[in-house]
XYZ file of N, CA and C in Angstrom:
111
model
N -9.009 6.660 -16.957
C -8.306 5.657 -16.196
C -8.243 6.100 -14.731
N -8.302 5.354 -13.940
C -8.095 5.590 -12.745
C -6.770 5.444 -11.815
N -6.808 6.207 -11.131
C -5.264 5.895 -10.607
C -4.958 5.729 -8.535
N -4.273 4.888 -8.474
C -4.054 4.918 -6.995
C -3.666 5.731 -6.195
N -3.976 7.090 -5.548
C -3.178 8.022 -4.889
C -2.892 7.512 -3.893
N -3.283 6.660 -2.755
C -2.911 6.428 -1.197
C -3.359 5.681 -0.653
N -2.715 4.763 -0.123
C -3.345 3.739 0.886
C -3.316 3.919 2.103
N -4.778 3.618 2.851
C -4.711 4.004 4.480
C -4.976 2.756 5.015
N -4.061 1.943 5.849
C -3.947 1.290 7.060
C -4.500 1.329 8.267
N -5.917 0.477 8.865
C -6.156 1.017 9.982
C -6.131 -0.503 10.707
N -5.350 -0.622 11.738
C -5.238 -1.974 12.584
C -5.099 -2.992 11.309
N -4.003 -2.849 10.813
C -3.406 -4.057 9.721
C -1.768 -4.340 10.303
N -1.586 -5.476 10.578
C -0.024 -6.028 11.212
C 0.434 -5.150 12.213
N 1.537 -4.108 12.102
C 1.609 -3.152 13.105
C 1.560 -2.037 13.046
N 0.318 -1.848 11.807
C 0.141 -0.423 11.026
C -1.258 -0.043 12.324
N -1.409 0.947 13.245
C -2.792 0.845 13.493
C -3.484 2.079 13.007
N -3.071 3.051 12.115
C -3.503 4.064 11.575
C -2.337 5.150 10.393
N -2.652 4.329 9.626
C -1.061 4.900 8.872
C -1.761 5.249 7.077
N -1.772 6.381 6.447
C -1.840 6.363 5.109
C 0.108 6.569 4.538
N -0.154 6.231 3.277
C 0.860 6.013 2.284
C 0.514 6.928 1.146
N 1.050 7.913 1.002
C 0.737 8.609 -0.816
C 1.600 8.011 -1.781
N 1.108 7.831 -2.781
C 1.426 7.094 -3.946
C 1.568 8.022 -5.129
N 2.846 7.912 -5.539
C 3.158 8.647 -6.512
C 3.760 8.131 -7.935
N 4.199 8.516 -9.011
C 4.292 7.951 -10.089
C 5.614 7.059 -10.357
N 6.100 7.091 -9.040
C 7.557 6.142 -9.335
C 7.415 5.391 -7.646
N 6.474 4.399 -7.548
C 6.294 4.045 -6.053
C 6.028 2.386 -6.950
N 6.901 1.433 -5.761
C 7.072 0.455 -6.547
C 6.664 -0.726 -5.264
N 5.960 -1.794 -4.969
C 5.353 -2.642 -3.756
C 5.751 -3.448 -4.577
N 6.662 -4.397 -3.795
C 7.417 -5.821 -3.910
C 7.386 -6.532 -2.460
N 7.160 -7.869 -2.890
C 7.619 -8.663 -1.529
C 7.431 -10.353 -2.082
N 7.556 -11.005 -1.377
C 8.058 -12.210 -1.854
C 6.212 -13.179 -2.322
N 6.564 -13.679 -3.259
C 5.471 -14.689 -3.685
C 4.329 -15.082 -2.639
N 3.223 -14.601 -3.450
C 2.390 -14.959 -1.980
C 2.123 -14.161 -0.750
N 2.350 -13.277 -1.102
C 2.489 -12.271 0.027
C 1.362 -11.299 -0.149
N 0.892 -10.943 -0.400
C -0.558 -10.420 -0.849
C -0.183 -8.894 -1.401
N 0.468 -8.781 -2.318
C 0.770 -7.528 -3.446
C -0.153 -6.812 -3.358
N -0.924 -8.116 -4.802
C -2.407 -7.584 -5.734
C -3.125 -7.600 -5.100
């Protein structure tokens, strides 16, 4: 299985170079439509 360690941001909204580590209790919510998945 594969798994998500980190997302990197480069010039996305007012991210212009940003990673995220992802760990086993990391939870992305936001309202309907909002581009989650």
């Amino acid at each position: 299985m594969k798994k998500l360690t980190k997302i990197k941001l480069i010039n996305w909204h007012l991210f212009s170079n940003q990673t995220i580590e992802i760990n086993n209790n990391t939870l992305i919510s936001g309202e309907n439509g909002s581009g989650k998945s």
